Coordinates of N, CA and C in Angstrom, one line a residue:
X1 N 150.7 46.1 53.0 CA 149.3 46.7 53.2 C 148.6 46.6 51.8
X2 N 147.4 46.3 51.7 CA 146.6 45.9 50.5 C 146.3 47.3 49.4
X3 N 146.3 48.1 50.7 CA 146.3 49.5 49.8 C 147.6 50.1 49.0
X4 N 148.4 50.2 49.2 CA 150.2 49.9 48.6 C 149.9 49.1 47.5
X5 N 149.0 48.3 47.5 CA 149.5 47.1 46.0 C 149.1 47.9 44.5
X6 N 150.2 48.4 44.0 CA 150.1 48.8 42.7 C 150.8 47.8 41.6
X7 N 150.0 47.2 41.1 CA 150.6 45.5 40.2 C 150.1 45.9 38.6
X8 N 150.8 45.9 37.5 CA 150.6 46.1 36.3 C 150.9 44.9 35.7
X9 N 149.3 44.2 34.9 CA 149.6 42.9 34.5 C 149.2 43.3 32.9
X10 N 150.1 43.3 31.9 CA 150.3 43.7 30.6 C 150.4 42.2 29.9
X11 N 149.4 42.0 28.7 CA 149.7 41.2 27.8 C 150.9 41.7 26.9
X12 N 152.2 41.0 26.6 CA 153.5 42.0 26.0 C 153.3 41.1 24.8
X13 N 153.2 39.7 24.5 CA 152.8 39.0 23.0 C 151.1 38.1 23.0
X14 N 150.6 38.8 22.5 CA 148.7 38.0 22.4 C 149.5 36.9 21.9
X15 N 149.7 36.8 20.7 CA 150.1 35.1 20.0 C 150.6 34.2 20.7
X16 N 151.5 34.7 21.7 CA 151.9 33.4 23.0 C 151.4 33.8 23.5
X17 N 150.1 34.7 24.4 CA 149.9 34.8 25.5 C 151.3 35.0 26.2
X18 N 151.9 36.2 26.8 CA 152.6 36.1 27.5 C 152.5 37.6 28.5
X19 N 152.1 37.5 29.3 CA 152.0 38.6 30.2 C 153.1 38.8 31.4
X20 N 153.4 40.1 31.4 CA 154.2 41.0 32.0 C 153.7 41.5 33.2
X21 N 154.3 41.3 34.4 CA 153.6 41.7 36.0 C 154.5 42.5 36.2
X22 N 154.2 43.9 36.8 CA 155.1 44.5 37.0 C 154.7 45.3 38.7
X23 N 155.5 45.3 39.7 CA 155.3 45.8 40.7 C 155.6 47.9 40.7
X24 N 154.5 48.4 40.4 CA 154.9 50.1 39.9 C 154.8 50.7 41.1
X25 N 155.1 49.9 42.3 CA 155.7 50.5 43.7 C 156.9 50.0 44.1
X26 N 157.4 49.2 43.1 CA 159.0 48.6 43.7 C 160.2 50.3 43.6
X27 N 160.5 49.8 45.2 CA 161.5 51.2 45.1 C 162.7 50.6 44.8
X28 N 163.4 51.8 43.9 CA 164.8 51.4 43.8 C 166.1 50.9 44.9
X29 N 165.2 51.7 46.1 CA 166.9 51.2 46.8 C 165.8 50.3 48.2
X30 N 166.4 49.8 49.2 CA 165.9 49.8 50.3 C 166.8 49.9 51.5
X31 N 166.1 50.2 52.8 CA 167.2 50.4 53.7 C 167.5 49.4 54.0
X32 N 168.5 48.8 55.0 CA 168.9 47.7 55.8 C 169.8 47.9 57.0
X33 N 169.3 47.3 58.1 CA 169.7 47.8 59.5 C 170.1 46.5 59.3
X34 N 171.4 46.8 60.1 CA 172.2 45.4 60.8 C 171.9 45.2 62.1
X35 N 171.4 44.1 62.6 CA 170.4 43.0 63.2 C 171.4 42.5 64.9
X36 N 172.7 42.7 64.0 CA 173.6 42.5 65.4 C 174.9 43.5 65.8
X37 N 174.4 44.8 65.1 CA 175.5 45.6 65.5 C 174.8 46.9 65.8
X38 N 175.4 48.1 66.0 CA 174.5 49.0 65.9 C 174.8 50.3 64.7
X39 N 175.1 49.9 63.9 CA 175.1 50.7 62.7 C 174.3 51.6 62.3
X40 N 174.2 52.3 61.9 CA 172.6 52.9 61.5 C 172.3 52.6 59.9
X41 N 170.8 52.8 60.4 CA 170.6 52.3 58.9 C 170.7 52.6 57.5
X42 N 170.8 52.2 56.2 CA 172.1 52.7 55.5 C 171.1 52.3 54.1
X43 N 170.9 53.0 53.1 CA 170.0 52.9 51.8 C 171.1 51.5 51.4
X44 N 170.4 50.7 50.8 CA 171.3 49.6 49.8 C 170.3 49.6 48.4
X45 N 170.7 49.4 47.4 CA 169.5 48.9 46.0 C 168.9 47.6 46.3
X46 N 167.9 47.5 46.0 CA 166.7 46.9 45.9 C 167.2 45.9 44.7
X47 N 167.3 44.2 44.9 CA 167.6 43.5 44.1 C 166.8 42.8 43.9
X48 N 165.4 42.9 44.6 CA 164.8 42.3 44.1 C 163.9 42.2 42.8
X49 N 163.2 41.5 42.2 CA 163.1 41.1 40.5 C 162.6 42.5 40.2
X50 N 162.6 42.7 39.0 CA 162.6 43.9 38.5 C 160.4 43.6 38.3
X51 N 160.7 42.5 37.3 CA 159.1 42.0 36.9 C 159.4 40.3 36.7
X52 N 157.9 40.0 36.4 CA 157.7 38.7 36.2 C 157.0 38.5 35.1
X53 N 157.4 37.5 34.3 CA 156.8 37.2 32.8 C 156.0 35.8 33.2
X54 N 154.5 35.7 32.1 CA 153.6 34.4 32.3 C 153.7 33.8 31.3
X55 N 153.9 33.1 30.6 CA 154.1 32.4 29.1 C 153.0 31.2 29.3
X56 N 151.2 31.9 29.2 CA 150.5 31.2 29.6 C 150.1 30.5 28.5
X57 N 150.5 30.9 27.0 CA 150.4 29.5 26.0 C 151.2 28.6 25.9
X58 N 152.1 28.1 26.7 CA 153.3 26.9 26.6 C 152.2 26.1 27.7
X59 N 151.7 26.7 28.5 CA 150.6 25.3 29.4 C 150.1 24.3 28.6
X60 N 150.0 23.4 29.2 CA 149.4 21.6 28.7 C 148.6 22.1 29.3
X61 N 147.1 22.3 28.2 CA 145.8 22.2 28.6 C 145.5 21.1 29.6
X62 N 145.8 19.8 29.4 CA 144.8 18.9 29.6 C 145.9 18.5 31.2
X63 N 146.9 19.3 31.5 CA 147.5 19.4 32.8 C 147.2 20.4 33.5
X64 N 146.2 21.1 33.9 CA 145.7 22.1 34.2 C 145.0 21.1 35.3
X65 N 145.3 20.9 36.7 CA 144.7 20.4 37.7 C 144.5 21.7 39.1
X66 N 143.4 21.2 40.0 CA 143.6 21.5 41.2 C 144.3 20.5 42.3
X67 N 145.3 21.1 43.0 CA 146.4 20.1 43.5 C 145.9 20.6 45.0
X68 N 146.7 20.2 46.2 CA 146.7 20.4 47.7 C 147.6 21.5 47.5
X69 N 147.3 22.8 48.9 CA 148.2 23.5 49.5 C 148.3 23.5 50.6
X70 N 149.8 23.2 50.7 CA 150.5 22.1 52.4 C 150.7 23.4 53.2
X71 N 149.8 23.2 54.1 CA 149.7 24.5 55.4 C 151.0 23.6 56.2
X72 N 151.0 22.4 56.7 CA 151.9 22.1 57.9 C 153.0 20.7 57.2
X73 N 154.2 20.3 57.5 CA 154.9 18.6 57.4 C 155.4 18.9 59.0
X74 N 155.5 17.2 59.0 CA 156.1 16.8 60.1 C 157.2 16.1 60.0
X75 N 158.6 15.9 60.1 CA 159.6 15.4 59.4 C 159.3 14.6 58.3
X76 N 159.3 15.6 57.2 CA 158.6 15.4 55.8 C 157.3 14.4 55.5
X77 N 156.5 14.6 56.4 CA 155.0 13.9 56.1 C 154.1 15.3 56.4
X78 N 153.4 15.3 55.6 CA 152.2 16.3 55.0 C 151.2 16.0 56.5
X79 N 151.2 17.0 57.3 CA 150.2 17.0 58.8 C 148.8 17.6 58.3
X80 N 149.2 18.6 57.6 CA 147.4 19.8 57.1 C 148.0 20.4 56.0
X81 N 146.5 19.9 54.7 CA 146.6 20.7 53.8 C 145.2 21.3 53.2
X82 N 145.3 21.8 52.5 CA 143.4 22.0 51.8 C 143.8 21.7 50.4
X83 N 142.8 20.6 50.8 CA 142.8 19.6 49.7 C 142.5 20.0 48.1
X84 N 142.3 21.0 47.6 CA 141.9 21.7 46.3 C 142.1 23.1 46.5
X85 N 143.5 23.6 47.4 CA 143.8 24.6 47.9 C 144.7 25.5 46.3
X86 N 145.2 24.9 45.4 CA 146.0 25.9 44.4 C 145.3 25.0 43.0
X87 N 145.6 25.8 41.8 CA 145.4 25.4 40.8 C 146.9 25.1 40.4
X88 N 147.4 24.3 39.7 CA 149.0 24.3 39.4 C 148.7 24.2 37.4
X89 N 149.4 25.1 36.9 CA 149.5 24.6 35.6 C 151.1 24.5 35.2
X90 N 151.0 23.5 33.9 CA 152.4 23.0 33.9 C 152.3 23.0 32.0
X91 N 154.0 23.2 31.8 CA 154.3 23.4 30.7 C 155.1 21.5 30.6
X92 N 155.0 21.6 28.6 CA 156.1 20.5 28.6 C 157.1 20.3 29.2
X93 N 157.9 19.3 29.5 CA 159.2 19.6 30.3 C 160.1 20.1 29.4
X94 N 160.7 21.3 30.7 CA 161.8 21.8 29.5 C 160.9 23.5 29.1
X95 N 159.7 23.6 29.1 CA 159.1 24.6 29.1 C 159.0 26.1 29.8
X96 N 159.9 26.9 29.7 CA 159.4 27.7 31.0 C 158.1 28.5 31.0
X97 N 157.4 28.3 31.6 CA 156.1 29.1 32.0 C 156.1 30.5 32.2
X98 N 157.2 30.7 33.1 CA 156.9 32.1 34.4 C 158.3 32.7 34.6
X99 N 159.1 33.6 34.4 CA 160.4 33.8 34.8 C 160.0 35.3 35.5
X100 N 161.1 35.3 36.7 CA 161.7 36.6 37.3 C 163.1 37.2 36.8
X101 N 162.9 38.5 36.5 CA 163.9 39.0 36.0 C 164.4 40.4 36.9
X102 N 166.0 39.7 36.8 CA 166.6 40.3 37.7 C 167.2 42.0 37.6
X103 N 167.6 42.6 38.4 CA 168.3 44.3 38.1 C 169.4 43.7 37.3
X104 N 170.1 42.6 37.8 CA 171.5 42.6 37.6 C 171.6 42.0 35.6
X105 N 170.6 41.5 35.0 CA 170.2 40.9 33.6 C 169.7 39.4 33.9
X106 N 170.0 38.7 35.3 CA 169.5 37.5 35.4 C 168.2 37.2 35.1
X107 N 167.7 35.8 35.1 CA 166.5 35.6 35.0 C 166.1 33.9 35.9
X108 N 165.1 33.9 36.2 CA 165.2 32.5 37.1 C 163.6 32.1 36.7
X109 N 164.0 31.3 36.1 CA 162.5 30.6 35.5 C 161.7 28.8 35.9
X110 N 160.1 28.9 35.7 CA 160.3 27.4 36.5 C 159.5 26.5 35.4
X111 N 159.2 25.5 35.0 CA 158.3 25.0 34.3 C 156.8 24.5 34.6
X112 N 156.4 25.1 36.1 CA 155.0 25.3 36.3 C 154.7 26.5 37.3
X113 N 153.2 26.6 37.1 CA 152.5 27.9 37.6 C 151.7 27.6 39.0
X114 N 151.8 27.6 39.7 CA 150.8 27.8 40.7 C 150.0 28.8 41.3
X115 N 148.5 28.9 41.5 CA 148.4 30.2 41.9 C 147.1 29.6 42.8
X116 N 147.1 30.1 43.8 CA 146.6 29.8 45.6 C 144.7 30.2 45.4
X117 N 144.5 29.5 45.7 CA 142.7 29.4 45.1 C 142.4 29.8 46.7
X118 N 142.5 29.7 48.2 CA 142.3 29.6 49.3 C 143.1 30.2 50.1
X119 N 142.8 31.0 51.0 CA 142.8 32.0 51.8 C 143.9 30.8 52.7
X120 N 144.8 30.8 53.6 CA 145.7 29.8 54.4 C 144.6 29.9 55.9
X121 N 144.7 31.2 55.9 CA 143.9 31.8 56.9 C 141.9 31.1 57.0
X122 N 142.0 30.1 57.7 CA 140.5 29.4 57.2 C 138.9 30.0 58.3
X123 N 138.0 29.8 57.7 CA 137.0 30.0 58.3 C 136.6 31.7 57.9
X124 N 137.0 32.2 56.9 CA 137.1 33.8 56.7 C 135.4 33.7 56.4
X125 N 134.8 34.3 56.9 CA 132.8 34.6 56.2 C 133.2 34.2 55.0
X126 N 134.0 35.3 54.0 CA 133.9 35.1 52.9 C 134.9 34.2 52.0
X127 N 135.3 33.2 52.4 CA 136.1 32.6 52.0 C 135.7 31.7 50.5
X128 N 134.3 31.3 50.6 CA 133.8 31.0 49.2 C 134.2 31.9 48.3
X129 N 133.6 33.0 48.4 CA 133.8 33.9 47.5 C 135.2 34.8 46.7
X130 N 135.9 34.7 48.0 CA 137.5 34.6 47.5 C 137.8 33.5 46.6
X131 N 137.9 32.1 47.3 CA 138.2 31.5 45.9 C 137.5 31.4 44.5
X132 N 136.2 32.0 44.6 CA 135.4 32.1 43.1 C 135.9 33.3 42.3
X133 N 136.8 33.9 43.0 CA 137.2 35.0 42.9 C 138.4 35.0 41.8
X134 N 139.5 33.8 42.4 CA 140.6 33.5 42.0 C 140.1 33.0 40.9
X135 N 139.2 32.1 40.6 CA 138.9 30.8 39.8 C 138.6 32.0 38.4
X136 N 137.7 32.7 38.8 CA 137.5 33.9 38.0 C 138.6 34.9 37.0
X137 N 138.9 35.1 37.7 CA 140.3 35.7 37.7 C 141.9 34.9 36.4
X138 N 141.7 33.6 36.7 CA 142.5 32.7 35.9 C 141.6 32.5 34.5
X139 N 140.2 32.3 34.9 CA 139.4 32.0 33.6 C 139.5 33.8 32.4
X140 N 139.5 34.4 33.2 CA 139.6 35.9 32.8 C 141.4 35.9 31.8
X141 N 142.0 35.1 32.4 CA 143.4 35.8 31.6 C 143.6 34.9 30.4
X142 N 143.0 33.7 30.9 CA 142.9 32.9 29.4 C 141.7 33.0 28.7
X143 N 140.8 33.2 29.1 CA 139.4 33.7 27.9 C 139.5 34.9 27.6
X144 N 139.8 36.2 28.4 CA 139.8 37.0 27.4 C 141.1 37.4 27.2
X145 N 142.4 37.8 27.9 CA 143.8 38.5 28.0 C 144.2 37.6 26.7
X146 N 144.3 36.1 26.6 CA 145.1 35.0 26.0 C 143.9 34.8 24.7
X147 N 142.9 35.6 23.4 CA 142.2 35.1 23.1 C 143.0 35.1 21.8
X148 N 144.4 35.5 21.9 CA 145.1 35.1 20.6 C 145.8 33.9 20.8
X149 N 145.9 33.6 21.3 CA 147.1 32.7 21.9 C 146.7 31.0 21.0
X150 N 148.2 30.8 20.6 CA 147.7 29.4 19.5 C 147.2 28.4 20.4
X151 N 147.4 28.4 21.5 CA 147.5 26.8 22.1 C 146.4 27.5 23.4
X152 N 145.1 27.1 23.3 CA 144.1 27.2 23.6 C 143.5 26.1 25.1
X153 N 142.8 26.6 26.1 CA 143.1 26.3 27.3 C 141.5 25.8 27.7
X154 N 141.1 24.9 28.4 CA 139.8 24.6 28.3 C 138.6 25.2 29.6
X155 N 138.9 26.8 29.4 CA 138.3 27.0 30.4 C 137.1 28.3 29.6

């Protein structure tokens, strides 16, 4: 539910640009009913990521594209997508961009960013304005969140 979303996005180093997302509604434990017995349902801890880190100065400026987001395949051929549906940015290879970090001390990191410019859901009234929204929103973390940041982004 949209009202529930309590998301804390902290710049933690200006010089890299690196921002800290933090979910300040993640509960510690969660229940879990078993699906084919009848157990009752039983608290277990909550494993999922604690937070997620952005390491938005390691991006290759001049790799900063709008790519497709694939709504449907059909034994692996692309059926429907929207055609300038995500923005993707990408680090050198070898770069991690973005890690989740785990309860347990793990961490699982990827060497690009994606983030969904378009609603999946199509024909919304306001669907322009959602994605001017997003587009906003990315220009906002690099022009003003990232305005220390050495490696400078062309937006």
């Amino acid at each position: 539910m949209a009202s529930d979303i309590n998301v804390e996005a902290r710049v933690v180093d200006a010089a890299e640009c690196s921002v800290r997302i933090t979910d300040r509604n993640r509960p510690a434990s969660k229940t879990i009913r078993g699906e084919w017995d009848d157990k009752p349902a039983t608290p277990s801890p909550n494993t999922d990521g604690l937070y997620r880190e952005l390491y938005l100065g390691r991006v290759v400026a001049q790799d900063i594209k709008k790519v497709p987001q694939v709504l449907g395949t059909r034994n692996g051929v692309v059926v429907e997508q929207i055609v300038d549906g995500k923005w993707r940015l990408a680090g050198s290879p070898g770069d991690d961009l973005w890690c989740i970090f785990w309860p347990d001390g793990r961490k699982s990191c990827s060497d690009n960013i994606e983030f969904e410019r378009m609603s999946v859901v199509r024909n919304l009234p306001d669907q322009e304005e959602r994605t001017k929204r997003v587009d906003r929103a990315l220009v906002h973390l690099y022009g003003d969140l990232c305005k220390g940041a050495q490696k400078r982004v062309p937006f």
